[in-house]
């Protein structure tokens, strides 16, 4: 006899099955099972490196080489990483019409590689580098290739030391178009699926309130407690790579263990 599904999982599946404008909001935890470390918590990037030096505009301007030393390795990890079952499940839920978009704080590009189509990248994307002095842009891959001999890398146009990936640091504004798209989506969704974020960084962390205050159902997927758990209609405590495929199977009305995609 097949075991009855876990009640929060079944509840979340029911909510998702009924939604027509579901929105996923993701953070570093969705990529943890792809081998990319999160920022906070045990084993997180900032248990090893100072966030002021490696993720703030002030720290970067003070000494770009410190940032690039850390970023050199992290970029290699991004390049080697593959989308995991959580990314694939979200792409599948979009393809079947249960989600309309993914708003992500991640800069690793894995949602796109998994097949999600409507993606809003709130904290920019890691694939390009821009000179803060003259505005010249080049692909990250080209800058990465010269890091072994040039640290910090220098701008090819103005020779300046302030080449910075187009990811958003503390103290920088978010890309205006992405922020307004995210606000619009969070203000019009009929379900919010929050996955793998500690909800500690603003303004991203304020987006769920736009759904919560309209009484829209919230499903939380995270192995650890978050500040919004008490507002969630279903809290699914566990790794996204296990929970989201299981959720997808239930949404599709197949309570078995066949592959999601
Ligand atoms: C799993 C899992 C598994 C693990 N499955 N889950 C004081 C009060 C309030 C705000 C401020 C303040 N002082 C300053 C601010 C503003 C500041 C801010 O919010 N600071 C707070 C931290 C205090 N914000 C900013 O500066 C933002 N800009 C801004 O406000 O601009 C104003 C402005 C306007 C005009 C001109 C100038 C300024 C910018 C924020 C940029 C954030 N950038 C970073 C670095 C990007 C670099 C890169 O990607 O390379 O973005 S910081 C870092 O945190 C990164 C992330 O996107 C972001 C969010 O983290 P996330 O995704 O939640 O990850 P974690 O590690 O925190 O959590 C992972 C979660 O996954 C955990 O819950 C785990 O349990 C879970 N998990 N395994 C599912 N298998
Ligand atoms: Zn330049």
Short mmCIF file of C-alpha atoms in Angstrom, two decimals, residues 11-113:
data_model
loop_
_atom_site.label_atom_id
_atom_site.label_comp_id
_atom_site.label_asym_id
_atom_site.label_seq_id
_atom_site.Cartn_x
_atom_site.Cartn_y
_atom_site.Cartn_z
CA UNK A 11 -1.52 21.03 0.74
CA UNK A 12 1.16 22.82 -1.27
CA UNK A 13 0.39 20.63 -4.30
CA UNK A 14 -3.31 21.51 -4.05
CA UNK A 15 -2.50 25.22 -3.91
CA UNK A 16 -0.15 25.01 -6.89
CA UNK A 17 -2.57 22.91 -8.91
CA UNK A 18 -5.22 25.61 -8.48
CA UNK A 19 -2.92 28.56 -9.20
CA UNK A 20 -2.94 30.27 -12.60
CA UNK A 21 -0.32 32.93 -11.95
CA UNK A 22 2.09 31.20 -9.60
CA UNK A 23 5.42 32.92 -8.97
CA UNK A 24 8.63 31.30 -7.74
CA UNK A 25 11.03 33.43 -5.72
CA UNK A 26 14.42 31.80 -5.29
CA UNK A 27 17.74 32.27 -3.53
CA UNK A 28 21.10 30.58 -3.18
CA UNK A 29 19.59 27.45 -1.57
CA UNK A 30 18.05 26.38 -4.88
CA UNK A 31 21.57 26.00 -6.29
CA UNK A 32 23.10 24.38 -3.19
CA UNK A 33 22.58 20.89 -4.59
CA UNK A 34 24.39 21.96 -7.77
CA UNK A 35 27.49 22.39 -5.60
CA UNK A 36 27.31 26.18 -5.25
CA UNK A 37 27.65 27.23 -1.65
CA UNK A 38 25.08 29.58 -0.14
CA UNK A 39 26.20 32.91 1.33
CA UNK A 40 25.12 32.58 4.94
CA UNK A 41 25.11 29.76 7.44
CA UNK A 42 27.44 26.85 8.01
CA UNK A 43 29.71 26.30 5.02
CA UNK A 44 28.39 29.50 3.40
CA UNK A 45 30.71 31.79 1.43
CA UNK A 46 30.79 34.25 4.28
CA UNK A 47 31.93 31.71 6.82
CA UNK A 48 35.21 31.97 4.83
CA UNK A 49 35.24 35.49 3.42
CA UNK A 50 34.26 38.93 4.65
CA UNK A 51 31.07 40.13 2.89
CA UNK A 52 32.22 43.75 3.07
CA UNK A 53 35.38 42.92 1.09
CA UNK A 54 33.73 40.48 -1.31
CA UNK A 55 30.20 41.79 -1.86
CA UNK A 56 30.04 45.51 -1.12
CA UNK A 57 30.76 48.41 -3.42
CA UNK A 58 32.88 50.14 -0.76
CA UNK A 59 35.01 47.02 -0.22
CA UNK A 60 35.41 46.49 -3.95
CA UNK A 61 36.53 50.07 -4.58
CA UNK A 62 39.00 49.85 -1.69
CA UNK A 63 40.71 46.74 -3.08
CA UNK A 64 39.29 45.03 -6.19
CA UNK A 65 41.99 42.33 -6.07
CA UNK A 66 40.53 40.85 -2.86
CA UNK A 67 37.16 40.48 -4.57
CA UNK A 68 38.63 38.99 -7.75
CA UNK A 69 40.67 36.38 -5.84
CA UNK A 70 37.47 34.98 -4.32
CA UNK A 71 35.37 35.47 -7.43
CA UNK A 72 37.89 33.63 -9.62
CA UNK A 73 37.12 30.33 -7.85
CA UNK A 74 33.41 30.98 -7.46
CA UNK A 75 33.05 31.59 -11.20
CA UNK A 76 34.77 28.27 -11.94
CA UNK A 77 32.23 26.60 -9.67
CA UNK A 78 29.36 28.34 -11.51
CA UNK A 79 30.72 27.21 -14.85
CA UNK A 80 31.05 23.60 -13.75
CA UNK A 81 27.67 23.48 -11.99
CA UNK A 82 24.68 21.83 -13.63
CA UNK A 83 21.02 22.60 -12.94
CA UNK A 84 19.72 20.26 -10.23
CA UNK A 85 16.27 18.64 -9.85
CA UNK A 86 14.98 21.78 -8.11
CA UNK A 87 15.79 24.03 -11.11
CA UNK A 88 14.34 21.41 -13.45
CA UNK A 89 11.15 21.08 -11.41
CA UNK A 90 10.60 24.86 -11.50
CA UNK A 91 11.12 24.89 -15.27
CA UNK A 92 8.63 22.00 -15.55
CA UNK A 93 6.04 23.83 -13.44
CA UNK A 94 6.35 26.83 -15.75
CA UNK A 95 5.99 24.61 -18.82
CA UNK A 96 2.77 23.09 -17.43
CA UNK A 97 1.34 26.52 -16.62
CA UNK A 98 1.55 26.30 -12.82
CA UNK A 99 4.16 29.05 -12.59
CA UNK A 100 4.40 32.14 -14.76
CA UNK A 101 7.90 33.28 -13.78
CA UNK A 102 10.91 32.87 -11.54
CA UNK A 103 12.23 35.90 -9.69
CA UNK A 104 15.71 34.98 -8.52
CA UNK A 105 18.41 36.58 -6.42
CA UNK A 106 20.95 34.19 -7.97
CA UNK A 107 23.52 35.19 -10.55
CA UNK A 108 24.56 31.67 -11.58
CA UNK A 109 22.32 31.34 -14.66
CA UNK A 110 21.10 27.87 -13.65
CA UNK A 111 17.37 28.64 -13.96
CA UNK A 112 17.94 29.57 -17.60
CA UNK A 113 20.04 26.48 -18.24
#
